[in-house]
Structures are given as C-alpha cells and as structure tokens.
Short mmCIF file of C-alpha atoms in Angstrom, two decimals:
data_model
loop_
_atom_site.label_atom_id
_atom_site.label_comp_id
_atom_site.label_asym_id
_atom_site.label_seq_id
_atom_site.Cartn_x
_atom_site.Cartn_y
_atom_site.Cartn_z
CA UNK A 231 3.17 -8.10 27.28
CA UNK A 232 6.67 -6.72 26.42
CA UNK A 233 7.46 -9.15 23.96
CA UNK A 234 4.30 -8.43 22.09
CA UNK A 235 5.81 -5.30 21.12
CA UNK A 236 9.49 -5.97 20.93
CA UNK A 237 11.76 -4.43 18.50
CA UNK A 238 11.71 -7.36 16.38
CA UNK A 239 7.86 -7.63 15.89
CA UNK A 240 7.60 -4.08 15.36
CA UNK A 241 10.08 -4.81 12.38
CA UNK A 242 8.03 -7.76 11.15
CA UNK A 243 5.05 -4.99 11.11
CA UNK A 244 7.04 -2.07 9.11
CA UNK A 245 9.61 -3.75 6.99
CA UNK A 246 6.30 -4.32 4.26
CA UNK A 247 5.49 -0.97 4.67
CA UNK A 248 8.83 0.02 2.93
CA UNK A 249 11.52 -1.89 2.36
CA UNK A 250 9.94 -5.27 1.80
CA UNK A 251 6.80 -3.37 0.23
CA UNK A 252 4.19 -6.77 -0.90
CA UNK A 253 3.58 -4.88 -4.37
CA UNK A 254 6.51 -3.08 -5.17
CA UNK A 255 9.60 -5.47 -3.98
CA UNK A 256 8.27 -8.94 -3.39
CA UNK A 257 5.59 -7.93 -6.59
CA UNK A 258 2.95 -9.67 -5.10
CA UNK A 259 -0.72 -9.25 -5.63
CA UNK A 260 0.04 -7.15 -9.01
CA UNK A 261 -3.52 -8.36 -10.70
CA UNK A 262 -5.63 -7.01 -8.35
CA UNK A 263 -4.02 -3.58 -8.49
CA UNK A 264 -5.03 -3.24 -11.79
CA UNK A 265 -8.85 -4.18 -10.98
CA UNK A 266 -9.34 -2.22 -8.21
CA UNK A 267 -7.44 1.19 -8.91
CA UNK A 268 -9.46 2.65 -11.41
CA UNK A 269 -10.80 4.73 -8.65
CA UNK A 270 -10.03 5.73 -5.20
CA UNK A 271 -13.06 4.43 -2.93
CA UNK A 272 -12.99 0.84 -4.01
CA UNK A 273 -8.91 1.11 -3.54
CA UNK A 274 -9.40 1.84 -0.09
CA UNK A 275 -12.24 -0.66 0.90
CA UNK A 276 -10.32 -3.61 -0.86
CA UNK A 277 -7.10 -2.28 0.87
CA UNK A 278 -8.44 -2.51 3.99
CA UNK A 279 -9.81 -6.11 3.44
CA UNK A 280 -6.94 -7.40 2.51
CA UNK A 281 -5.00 -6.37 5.03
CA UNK A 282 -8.04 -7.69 7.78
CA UNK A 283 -7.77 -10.84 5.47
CA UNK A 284 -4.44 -11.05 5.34
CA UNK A 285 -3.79 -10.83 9.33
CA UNK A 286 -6.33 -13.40 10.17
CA UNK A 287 -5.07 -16.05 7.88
CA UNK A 288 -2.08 -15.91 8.85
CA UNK A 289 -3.09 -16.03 12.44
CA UNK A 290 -5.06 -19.04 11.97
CA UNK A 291 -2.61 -20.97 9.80
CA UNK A 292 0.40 -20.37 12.06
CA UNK A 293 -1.89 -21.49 14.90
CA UNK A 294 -2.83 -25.33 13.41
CA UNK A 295 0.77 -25.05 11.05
CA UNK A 296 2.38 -28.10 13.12
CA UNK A 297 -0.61 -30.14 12.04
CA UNK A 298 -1.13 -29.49 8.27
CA UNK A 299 -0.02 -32.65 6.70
CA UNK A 300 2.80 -31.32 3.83
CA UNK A 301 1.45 -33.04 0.81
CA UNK A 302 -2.49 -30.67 1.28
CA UNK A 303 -0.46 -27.88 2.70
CA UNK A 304 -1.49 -25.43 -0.04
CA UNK A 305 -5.54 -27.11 -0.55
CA UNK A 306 -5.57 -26.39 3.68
CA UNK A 307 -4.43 -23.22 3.50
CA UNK A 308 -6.88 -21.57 0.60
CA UNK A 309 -9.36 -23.50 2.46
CA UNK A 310 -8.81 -21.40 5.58
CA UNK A 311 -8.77 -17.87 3.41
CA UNK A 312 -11.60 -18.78 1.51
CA UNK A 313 -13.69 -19.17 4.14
CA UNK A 314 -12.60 -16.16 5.89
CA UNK A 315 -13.42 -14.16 2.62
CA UNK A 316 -16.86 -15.35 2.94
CA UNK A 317 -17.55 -15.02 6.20
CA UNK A 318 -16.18 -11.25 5.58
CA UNK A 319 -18.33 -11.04 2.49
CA UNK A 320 -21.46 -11.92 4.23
CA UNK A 321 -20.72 -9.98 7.31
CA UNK A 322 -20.51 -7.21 4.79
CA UNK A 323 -23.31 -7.78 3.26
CA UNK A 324 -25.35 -7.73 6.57
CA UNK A 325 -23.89 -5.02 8.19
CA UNK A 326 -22.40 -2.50 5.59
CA UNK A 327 -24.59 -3.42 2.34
CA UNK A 328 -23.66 -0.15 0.40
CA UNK A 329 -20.65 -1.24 0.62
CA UNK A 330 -20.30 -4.44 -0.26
CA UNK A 331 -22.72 -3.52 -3.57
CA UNK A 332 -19.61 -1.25 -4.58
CA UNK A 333 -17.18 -3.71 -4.29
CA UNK A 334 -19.00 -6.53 -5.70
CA UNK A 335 -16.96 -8.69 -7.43
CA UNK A 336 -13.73 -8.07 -5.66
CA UNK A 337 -14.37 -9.33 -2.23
CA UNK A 338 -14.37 -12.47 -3.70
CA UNK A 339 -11.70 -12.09 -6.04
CA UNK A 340 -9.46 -11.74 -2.19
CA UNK A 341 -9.32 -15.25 -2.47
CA UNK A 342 -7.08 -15.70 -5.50
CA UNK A 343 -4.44 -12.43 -4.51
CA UNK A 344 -1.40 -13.91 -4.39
CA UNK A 345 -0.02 -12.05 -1.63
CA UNK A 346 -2.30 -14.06 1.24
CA UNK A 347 -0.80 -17.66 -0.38
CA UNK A 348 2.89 -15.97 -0.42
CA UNK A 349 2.58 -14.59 3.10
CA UNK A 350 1.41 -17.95 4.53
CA UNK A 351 3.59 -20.42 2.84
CA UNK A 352 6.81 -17.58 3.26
CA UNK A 353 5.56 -16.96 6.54
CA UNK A 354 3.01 -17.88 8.82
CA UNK A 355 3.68 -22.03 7.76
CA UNK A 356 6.85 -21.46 10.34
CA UNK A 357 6.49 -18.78 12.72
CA UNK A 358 4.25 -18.14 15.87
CA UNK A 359 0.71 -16.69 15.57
CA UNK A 360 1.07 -13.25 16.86
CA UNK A 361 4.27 -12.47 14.77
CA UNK A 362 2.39 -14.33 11.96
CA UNK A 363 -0.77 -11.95 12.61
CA UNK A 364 1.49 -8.98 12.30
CA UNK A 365 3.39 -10.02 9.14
CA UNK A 366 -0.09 -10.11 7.75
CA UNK A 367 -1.58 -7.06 9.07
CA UNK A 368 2.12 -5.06 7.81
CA UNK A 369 1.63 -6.34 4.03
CA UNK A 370 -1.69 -6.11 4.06
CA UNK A 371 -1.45 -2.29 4.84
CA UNK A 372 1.86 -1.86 2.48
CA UNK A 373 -0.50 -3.63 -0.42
CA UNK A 374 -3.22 -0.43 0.66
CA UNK A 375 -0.52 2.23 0.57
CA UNK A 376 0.38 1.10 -3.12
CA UNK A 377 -3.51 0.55 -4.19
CA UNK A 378 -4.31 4.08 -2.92
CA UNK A 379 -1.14 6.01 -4.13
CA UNK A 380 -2.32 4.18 -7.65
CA UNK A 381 -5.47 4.83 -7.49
CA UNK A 382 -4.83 8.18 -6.38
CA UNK A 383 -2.75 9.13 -10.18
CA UNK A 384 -5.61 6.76 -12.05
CA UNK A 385 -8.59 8.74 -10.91
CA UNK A 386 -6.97 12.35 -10.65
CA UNK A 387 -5.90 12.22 -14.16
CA UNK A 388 -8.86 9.96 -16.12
CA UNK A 389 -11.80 11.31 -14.27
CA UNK A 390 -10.59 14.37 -12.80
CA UNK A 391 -11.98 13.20 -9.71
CA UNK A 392 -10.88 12.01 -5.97
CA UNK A 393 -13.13 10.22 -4.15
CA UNK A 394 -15.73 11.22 -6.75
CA UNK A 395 -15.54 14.78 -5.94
CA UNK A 396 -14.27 17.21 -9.00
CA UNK A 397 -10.99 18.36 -8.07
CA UNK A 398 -10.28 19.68 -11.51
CA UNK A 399 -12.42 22.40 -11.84
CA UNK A 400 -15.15 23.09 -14.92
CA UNK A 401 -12.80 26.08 -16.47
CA UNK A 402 -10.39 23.66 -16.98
CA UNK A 403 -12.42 21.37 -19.72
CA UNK A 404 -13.58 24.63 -21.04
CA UNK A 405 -10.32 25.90 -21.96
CA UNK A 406 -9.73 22.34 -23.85
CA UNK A 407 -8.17 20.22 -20.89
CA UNK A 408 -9.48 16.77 -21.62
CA UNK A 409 -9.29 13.30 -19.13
CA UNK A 410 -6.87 11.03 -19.66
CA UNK A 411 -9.28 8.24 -20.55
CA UNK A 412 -5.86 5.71 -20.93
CA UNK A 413 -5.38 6.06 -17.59
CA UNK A 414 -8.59 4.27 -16.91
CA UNK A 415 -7.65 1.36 -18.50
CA UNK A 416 -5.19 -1.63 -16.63
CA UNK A 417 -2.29 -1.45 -18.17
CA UNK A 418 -1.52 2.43 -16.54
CA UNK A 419 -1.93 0.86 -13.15
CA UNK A 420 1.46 -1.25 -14.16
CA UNK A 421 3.33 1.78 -15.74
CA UNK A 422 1.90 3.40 -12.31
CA UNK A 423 3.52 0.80 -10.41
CA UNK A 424 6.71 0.85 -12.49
CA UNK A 425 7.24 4.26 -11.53
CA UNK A 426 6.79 3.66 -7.94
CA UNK A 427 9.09 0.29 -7.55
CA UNK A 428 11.44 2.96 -10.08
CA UNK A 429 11.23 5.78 -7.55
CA UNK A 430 12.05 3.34 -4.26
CA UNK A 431 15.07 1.98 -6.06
CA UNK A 432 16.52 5.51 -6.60
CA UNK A 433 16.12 6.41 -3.08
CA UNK A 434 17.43 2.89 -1.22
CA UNK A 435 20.78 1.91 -2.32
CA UNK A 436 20.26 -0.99 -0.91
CA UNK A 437 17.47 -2.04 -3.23
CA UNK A 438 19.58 -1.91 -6.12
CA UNK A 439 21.04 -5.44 -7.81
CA UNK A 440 25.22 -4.69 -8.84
CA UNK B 66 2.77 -38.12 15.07
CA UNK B 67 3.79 -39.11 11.49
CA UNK B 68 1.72 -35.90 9.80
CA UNK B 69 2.58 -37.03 6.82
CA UNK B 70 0.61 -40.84 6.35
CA UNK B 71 -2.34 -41.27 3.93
CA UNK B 72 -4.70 -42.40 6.59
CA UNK B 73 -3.46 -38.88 8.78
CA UNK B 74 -4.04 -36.34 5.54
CA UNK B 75 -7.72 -37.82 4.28
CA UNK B 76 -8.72 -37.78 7.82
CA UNK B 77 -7.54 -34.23 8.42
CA UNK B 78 -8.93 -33.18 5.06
CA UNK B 79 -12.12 -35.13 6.05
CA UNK B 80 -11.89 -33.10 9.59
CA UNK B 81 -11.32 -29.14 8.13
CA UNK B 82 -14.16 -29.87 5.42
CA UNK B 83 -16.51 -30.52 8.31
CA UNK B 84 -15.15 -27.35 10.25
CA UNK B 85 -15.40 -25.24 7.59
CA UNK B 86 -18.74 -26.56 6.04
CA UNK B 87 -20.40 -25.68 9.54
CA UNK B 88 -18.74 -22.01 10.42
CA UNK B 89 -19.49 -21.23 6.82
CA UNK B 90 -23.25 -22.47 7.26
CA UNK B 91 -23.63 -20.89 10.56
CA UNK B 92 -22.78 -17.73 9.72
CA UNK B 93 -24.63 -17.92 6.06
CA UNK B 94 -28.00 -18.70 8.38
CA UNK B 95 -27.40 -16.45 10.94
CA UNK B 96 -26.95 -13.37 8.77
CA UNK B 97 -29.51 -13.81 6.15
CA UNK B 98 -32.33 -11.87 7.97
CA UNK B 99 -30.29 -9.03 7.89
CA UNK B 100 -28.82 -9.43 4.37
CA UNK B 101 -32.51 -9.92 3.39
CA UNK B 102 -33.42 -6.79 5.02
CA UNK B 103 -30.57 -4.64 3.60
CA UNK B 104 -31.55 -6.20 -0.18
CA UNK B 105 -35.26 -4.74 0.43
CA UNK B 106 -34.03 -1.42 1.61
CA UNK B 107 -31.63 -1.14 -1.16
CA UNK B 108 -34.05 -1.98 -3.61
CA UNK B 109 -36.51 0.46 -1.70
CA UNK B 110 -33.62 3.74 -2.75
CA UNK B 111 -33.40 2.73 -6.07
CA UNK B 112 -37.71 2.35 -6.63
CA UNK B 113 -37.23 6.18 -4.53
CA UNK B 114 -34.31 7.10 -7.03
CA UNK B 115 -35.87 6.79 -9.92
CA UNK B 116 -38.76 9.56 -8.06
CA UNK B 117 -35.57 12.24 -7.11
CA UNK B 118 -36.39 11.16 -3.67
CA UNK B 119 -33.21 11.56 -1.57
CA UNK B 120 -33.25 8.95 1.44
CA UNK B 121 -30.16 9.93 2.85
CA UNK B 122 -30.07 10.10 6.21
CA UNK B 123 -34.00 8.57 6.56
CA UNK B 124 -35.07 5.08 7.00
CA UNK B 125 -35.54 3.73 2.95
CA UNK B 126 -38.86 1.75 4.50
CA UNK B 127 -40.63 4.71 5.56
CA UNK B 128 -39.64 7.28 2.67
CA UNK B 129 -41.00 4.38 0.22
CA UNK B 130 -44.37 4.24 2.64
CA UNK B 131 -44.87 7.68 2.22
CA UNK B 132 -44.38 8.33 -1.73
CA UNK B 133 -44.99 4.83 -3.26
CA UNK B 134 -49.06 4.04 -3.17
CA UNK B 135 -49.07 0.82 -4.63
CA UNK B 136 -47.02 -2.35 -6.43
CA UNK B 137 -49.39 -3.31 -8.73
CA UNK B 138 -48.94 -5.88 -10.85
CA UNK B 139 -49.76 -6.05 -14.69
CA UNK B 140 -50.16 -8.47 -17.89
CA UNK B 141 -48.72 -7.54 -21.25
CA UNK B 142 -51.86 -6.44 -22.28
CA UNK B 143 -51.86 -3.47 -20.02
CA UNK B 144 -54.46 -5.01 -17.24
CA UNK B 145 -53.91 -4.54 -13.97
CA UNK B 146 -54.07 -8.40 -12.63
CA UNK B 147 -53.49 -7.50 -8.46
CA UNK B 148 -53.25 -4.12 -6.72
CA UNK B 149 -50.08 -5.23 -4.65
CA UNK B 150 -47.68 -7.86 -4.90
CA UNK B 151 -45.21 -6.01 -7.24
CA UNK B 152 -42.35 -5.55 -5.02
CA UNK B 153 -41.51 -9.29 -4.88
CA UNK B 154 -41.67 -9.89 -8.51
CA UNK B 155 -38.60 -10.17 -10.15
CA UNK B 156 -37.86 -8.45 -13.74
CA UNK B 157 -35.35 -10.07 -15.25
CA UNK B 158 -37.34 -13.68 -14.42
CA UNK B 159 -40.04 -12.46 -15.65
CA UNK B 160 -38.42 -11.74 -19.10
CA UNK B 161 -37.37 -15.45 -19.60
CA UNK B 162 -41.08 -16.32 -19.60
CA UNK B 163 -43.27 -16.57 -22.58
CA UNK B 164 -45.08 -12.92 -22.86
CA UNK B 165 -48.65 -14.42 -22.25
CA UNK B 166 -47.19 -15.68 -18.54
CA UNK B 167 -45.01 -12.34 -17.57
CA UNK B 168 -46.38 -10.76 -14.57
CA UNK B 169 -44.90 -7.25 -15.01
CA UNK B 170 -44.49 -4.48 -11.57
CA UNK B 171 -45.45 -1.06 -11.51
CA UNK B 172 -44.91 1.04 -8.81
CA UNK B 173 -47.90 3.89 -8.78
CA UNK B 174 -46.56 6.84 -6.85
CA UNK B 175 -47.50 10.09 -5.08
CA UNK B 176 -44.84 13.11 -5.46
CA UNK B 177 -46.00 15.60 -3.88
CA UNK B 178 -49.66 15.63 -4.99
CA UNK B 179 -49.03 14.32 -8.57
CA UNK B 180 -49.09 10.28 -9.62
CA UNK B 181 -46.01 9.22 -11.06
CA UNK B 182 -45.26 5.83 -12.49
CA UNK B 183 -42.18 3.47 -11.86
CA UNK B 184 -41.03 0.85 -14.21
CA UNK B 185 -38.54 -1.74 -13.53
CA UNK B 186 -36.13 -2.77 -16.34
CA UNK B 187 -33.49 -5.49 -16.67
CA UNK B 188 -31.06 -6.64 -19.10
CA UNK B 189 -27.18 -7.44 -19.60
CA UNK B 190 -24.37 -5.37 -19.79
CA UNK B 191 -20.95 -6.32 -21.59
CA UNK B 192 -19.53 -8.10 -18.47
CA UNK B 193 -22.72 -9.19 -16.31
CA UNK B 194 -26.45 -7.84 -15.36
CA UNK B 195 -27.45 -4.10 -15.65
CA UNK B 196 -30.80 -2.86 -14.18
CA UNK B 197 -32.53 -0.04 -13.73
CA UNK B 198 -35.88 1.69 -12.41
CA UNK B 199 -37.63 4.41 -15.11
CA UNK B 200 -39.77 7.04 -13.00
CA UNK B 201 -42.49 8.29 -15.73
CA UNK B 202 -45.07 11.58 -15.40
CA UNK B 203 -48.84 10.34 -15.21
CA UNK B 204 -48.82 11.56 -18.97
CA UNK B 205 -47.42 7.95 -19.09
CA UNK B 206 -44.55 9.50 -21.65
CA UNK B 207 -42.40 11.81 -20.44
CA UNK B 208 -39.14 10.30 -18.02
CA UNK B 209 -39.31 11.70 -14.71
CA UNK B 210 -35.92 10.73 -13.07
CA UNK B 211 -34.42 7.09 -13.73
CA UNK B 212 -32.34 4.86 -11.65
CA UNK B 213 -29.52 2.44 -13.44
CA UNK B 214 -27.23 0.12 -11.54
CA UNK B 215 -24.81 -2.67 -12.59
CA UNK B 216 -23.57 -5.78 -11.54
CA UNK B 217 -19.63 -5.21 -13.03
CA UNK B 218 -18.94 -2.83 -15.29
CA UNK B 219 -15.86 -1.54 -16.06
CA UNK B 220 -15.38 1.40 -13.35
CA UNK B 221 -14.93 4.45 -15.06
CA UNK B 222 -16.27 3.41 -18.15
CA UNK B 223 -19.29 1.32 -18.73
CA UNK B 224 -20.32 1.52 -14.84
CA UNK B 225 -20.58 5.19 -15.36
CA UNK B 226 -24.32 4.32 -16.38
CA UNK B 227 -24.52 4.51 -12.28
CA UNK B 228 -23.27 8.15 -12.36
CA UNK B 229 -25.50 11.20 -11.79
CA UNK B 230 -24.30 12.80 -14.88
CA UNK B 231 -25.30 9.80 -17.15
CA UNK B 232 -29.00 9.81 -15.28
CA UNK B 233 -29.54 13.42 -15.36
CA UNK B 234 -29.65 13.34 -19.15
CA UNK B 235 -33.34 11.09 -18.76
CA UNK B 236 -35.12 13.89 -17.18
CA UNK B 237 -37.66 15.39 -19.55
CA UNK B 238 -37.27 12.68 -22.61
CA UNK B 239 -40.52 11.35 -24.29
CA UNK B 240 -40.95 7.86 -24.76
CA UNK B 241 -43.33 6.74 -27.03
CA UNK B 242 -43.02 7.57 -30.50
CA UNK B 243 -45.86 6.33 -33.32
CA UNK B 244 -46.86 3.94 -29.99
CA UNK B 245 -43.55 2.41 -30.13
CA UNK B 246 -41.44 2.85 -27.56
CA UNK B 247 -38.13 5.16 -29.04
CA UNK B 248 -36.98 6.43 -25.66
CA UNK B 249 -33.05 4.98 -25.92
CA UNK B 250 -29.83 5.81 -25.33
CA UNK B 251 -27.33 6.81 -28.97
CA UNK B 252 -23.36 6.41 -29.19
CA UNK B 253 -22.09 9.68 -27.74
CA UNK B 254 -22.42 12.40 -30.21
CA UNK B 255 -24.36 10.01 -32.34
CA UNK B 256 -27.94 11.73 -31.11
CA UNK B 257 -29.94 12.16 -33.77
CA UNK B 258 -33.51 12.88 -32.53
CA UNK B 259 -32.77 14.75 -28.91
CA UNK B 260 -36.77 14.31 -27.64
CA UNK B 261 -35.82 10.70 -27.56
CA UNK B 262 -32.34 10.00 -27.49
CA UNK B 263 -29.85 10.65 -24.88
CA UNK B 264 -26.08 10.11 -24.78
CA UNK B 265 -24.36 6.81 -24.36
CA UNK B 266 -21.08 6.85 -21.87
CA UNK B 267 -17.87 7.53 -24.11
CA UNK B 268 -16.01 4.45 -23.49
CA UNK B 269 -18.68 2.22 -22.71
CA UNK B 270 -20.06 1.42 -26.08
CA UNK B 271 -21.61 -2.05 -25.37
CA UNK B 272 -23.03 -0.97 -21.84
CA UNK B 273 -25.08 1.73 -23.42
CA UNK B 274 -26.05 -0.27 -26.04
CA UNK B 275 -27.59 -2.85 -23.30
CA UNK B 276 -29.30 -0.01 -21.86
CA UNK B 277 -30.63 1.17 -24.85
CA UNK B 278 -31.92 -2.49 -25.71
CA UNK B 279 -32.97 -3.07 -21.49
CA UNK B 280 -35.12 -0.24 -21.93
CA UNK B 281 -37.09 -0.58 -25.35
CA UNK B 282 -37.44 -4.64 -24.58
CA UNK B 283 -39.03 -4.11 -20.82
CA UNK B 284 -40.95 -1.05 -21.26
CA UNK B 285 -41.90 -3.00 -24.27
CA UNK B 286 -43.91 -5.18 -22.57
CA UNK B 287 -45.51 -1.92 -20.57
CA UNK B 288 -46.71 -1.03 -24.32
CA UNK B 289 -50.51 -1.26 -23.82
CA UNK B 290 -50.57 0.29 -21.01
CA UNK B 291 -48.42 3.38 -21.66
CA UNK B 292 -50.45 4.09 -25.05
CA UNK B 293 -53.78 3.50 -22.92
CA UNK B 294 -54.63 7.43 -22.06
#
C-alpha cells in the first residue's frame, strides 16, 4: 500500500494544483471557463465533474492503453469519456435532478474540454492506472480552483452576489454603486485568467521564459 | 500482437462499440424510472411555484395533492373537454397543432380556501426553450404568482427570467385588456402602462421579448375562457 502513496504519486497529484496548473500553465480547458464562470454554483458543480471525469478516464484508458491500436487512438479514447459523461449525466439526472437542471447544457459540453483529451494522450496513454487516476483527479481539481477563483471575481462584481446571496449590501446601489454588467460577459473570464497566470508568474521564478 | 493491422483496429473498434453501446443502454434503462420520477416532481414545484407554495423540505407529490384539485383539460373555445388528464399534456406540442386540435391544461387550485387557476406557457428564448407556469386569481385576470424557467440562457442575463426578483414583479398585474390579452413584459424602463406591463431583464433583451410573446400567444389560446365570467 506504500507505493500508493509514495512521494512521487503524491507529486503527480499536486504539481496541477500549482505549478503545472491545467488552466493557467498548460492553458487547457480555457473555453469552458468562460461558459461556466458567470456564477459561482455552476463553477463548482462543473469543477467537481470534471475532475470525477477526468480521474476515471484516465483510469480506464491507462488500464486497456497497451491495446488501443495507434491509428483510432484518439476516436477510442473520446469514446471512453463520452460515455462516462453520460453515464454521469444520467446518474445525475436520477439521483440529483436539481442539479443537473442547473447545469444543463454543460455536463455534456465535458466531453469536448480539452483538458480530458490532453491528460490522456500526455498522460494516461503511457503510465499505470493508479498514477494515471491521480494525474486526473490533480488537474481536474487545479481546473476547479481556477473556475471558482473566476467565478468568484465574475459574480462578486456583475451581480453583487456569491452563491446567489447579496454580499453587497442595498445602501450600496442606493448611494449610486452600480454592477459591473461587463463582467458577466466571456471575455472578463480571459482578462480574469490573464491576471491569475500574470500573478503565478510574478511569484515562481521558475515560471518565467529568459 | 501486431496492434497496429487493419483486421486488429476494425475488430477492436467493432469490439468497444459493442461495450459501450450496452453499458450506455443499461444504465439509460435502468435509471429511467427514477429520471421519470424526478421530471414529474420537478414539474410538480414549478405547477406549486407559480401558487407561492414553498415545497422545500416536503415531498412535491403530496404538496401538489393537497393544493392542486384538478388537471383539466380545455379546447380553444374555453370548454372544458375532460376533468383530469392535464398533467401529461404537453404545451409546447400542443402549440404546433392547428388551434381546432390543441388540447390546452389548466390546473384548478385550492389556496387556502380560494380557487386559483394555473396556466402553462411555452415558447423560445434567444438560445433554446423558455417555459413557464402563470398562477391567476378566480377573477380569471389578475396574476397570482408565476413560475418561468429556461432551457440555456445566458446566466446572469437572459436566465435571470428564473430569478425571484424578475417573478416578483407578476404579482398583482391584470391581464386582459378590451378581452385581449395585454399582460406582457416591456424593455426595462420602457413600461408604459404599469397595470399590464412589467420589466424586461436589462441585458436580456430577446429573452424578455420571448416571454412577452410566450405569454400573449398561450394564454391566447385560454382567451374564451378567461373572458367567460
């Protein structure tokens, strides 16, 4: 059980979280932070997804990747996340309906984020499954942690809102304060985004190209 | 094993295609009881919305037993064809029929001690369907509470038609005006007759526009028998 754990899978787990952030260094998955970070609730739910998502596939392509003929490597692998996005969409469905009603549309627009193709062909097409199911599990959470930070400037500032609760109060909008309706719109989820990968580059030398 | 021969790839596409066809069909089967269930329910707390019933916490089935009396079902000319039945119909199919055909729901309701009607409505939004359910006074002409809901709206702007603030301008509105119906929805700050009018979303321009038209086409069809005292 040791090795489960070892220093170098723990690595393979955190290094997305930071340093090798999904969104912000390997920029991965960029279209869907715009569609999702309008607000903070559907952030979180497709964060979470992904990253379940994310973790399986690559469990179950690093577990038949000896056998994938090269030439339908990429058809085999969206084969195996598509189906895994429906079978999560359905479960949904069945089990946590209000839910799935929210997010609609963007369960099923999983399927096309890049960073579950990039993962398995960078990853999971030539390592073991349980380091492969960790690599996906780490970027799928690193992808969260930039959807919710995003959505966390997008919905403070346009609606005034977090989690659909007023957090700026009434007195506010009397004295002439009004929402930021631009941020509502996609292209402040890149300039959001910008300032993040701009803020991790000032801090980590090591990010920075000579 | 050469993994890379013609025969090897067609017969391990051939191979996944089966896999996949049958884990996707099992599960499909197996969960669509439930899923069923959960659509009924949900469209159960929306019929309950549109009556400011809260079902939070309670079981949507039983709330709906206990305020909603009947699901009749109408024609366009304001007769009641059957007594129940309602619940299964589907709006927005109805509205592709030709008028003479439509078999139109409405949800008679007890709040409380005091009838109160519900009316389904359906149309489009600007990116896919919107929907809604308008509660009405037994004056058949004053809004109640309404319900709207979309399929995918832009969040923030033209899904706001889901947000409390949006529905709590309904409350109180007349809707028939020289037996037409005039109860619609203006471009924010564009309100020019308040008994009738409410608010569109700032932002979300065409979405209010397809509520304005979702309401005056289905209730429409409700005409004769919402100017039938």
């Amino acid at each position: 059980m040791s090795s489960l754990f070892s220093k170098q899978n723990k690595e393979i787990f955190s290094t997305p979280l930071g340093p090798n952030n999904p969104i912000t260094i390997q920029v991965l998955g960029i279209c869907s932070a715009l569609a999702v970070t309008s607000k903070m609730e559907p952030a979180i739910v497709m964060g979470l997804s992904v990253a379940i998502i994310t973790a399986f596939s690559n469990f179950v392509v690093s577990l038949i990747r000896k056998t994938i003929p090269n030439r339908i490597r990429i058809i085999v692998q969206l084969v195996v996340v598509a189906t895994l996005v429906t079978i999560v969409s359905e479960i949904l469905k069945a089990v946590a309906y209000d839910v799935s009603v929210q997010l609609s549309v963007y369960v099923g627009l999983i399927i096309t984020n890049c960073i579950l193709m990039g993962r398995l062909e960078a990853f999971a097409m030539s390592h073991a499954p349980w380091e492969s199911f960790l690599d996906g599990l780490g970027n799928g959470i690193g992808y969260a942690k930039i959807l919710i930070i995003v959505a966390f400037f997008r919905e403070l500032l346009g609606s005034g809102t977090l989690l659909d609760f007023r957090i700026i109060p009434q007195a506010f909008y009397n004295m002439g304060y009004i929402n930021n309706g631009l941020m509502l719109m996609p292209p402040m989820a890149l300039i959001i985004i910008a300032c993040i990968i701009w803020f991790q580059r000032s801090r980590n030398k090591d990010l920075q190209e000579k | 094993m050469n993994t890379n021969s013609n025969s090897y790839t067609i017969i391990y596409a051939s191979v996944i295609v089966v896999i996949v066809a049958f884990a996707l069909a099992f599960t499909s089967a197996s969960l669509r009881p439930a899923q069923n269930k959960n659509i009924e329910l949900d469209k159960m707390k929306q019929i309950l919305h549109a009556l400011n019933v809260d079902t939070k916490g309670q079981k949507a089935d039983k709330v709906y037993a206990k305020y909603v009396t009947a699901d009749q079902i109408l024609n366009t000319e304001g007769k009641v064809i059957a007594q129940e039945g309602g619940f299964k119909i589907n709006m927005a199919k109805e509205m592709h029929k030709p008028a003479n055909e439509r078999q139109l729901p409405l949800y008679v309701c007890n709040v409380d001690g005091q009838t109160k009607y519900v009316i389904p409505v359906s149309g489009s939004g600007l990116w896919g369907a919107i929907w809604g359910y308008i509660g009405l006074n037994d004056d058949k002409n004053t809004v109640y509470a309404v319900y709207f809901s979309d399929e995918s709206e832009t969040p923030g702007l033209g899904a706001e038609i889901a947000s409390a603030h949006f529905q709590e301008e309904f409350p109180g509105k007349k809707v028939l005006k020289d037996n037409q119906i005039a109860l619609g929805v203006e471009k924010y700050g564009k309100v020019t007759d308040p008994t009738y009018q409410v608010d569109g979303v700032s932002g979300g321009t065409i979405t209010s526009k397809g509520v304005d038209a979702m309401i005056k086409n289905c209730m429409g069809q409700y005409n004769k028998f919402l100017t039938n005292k």
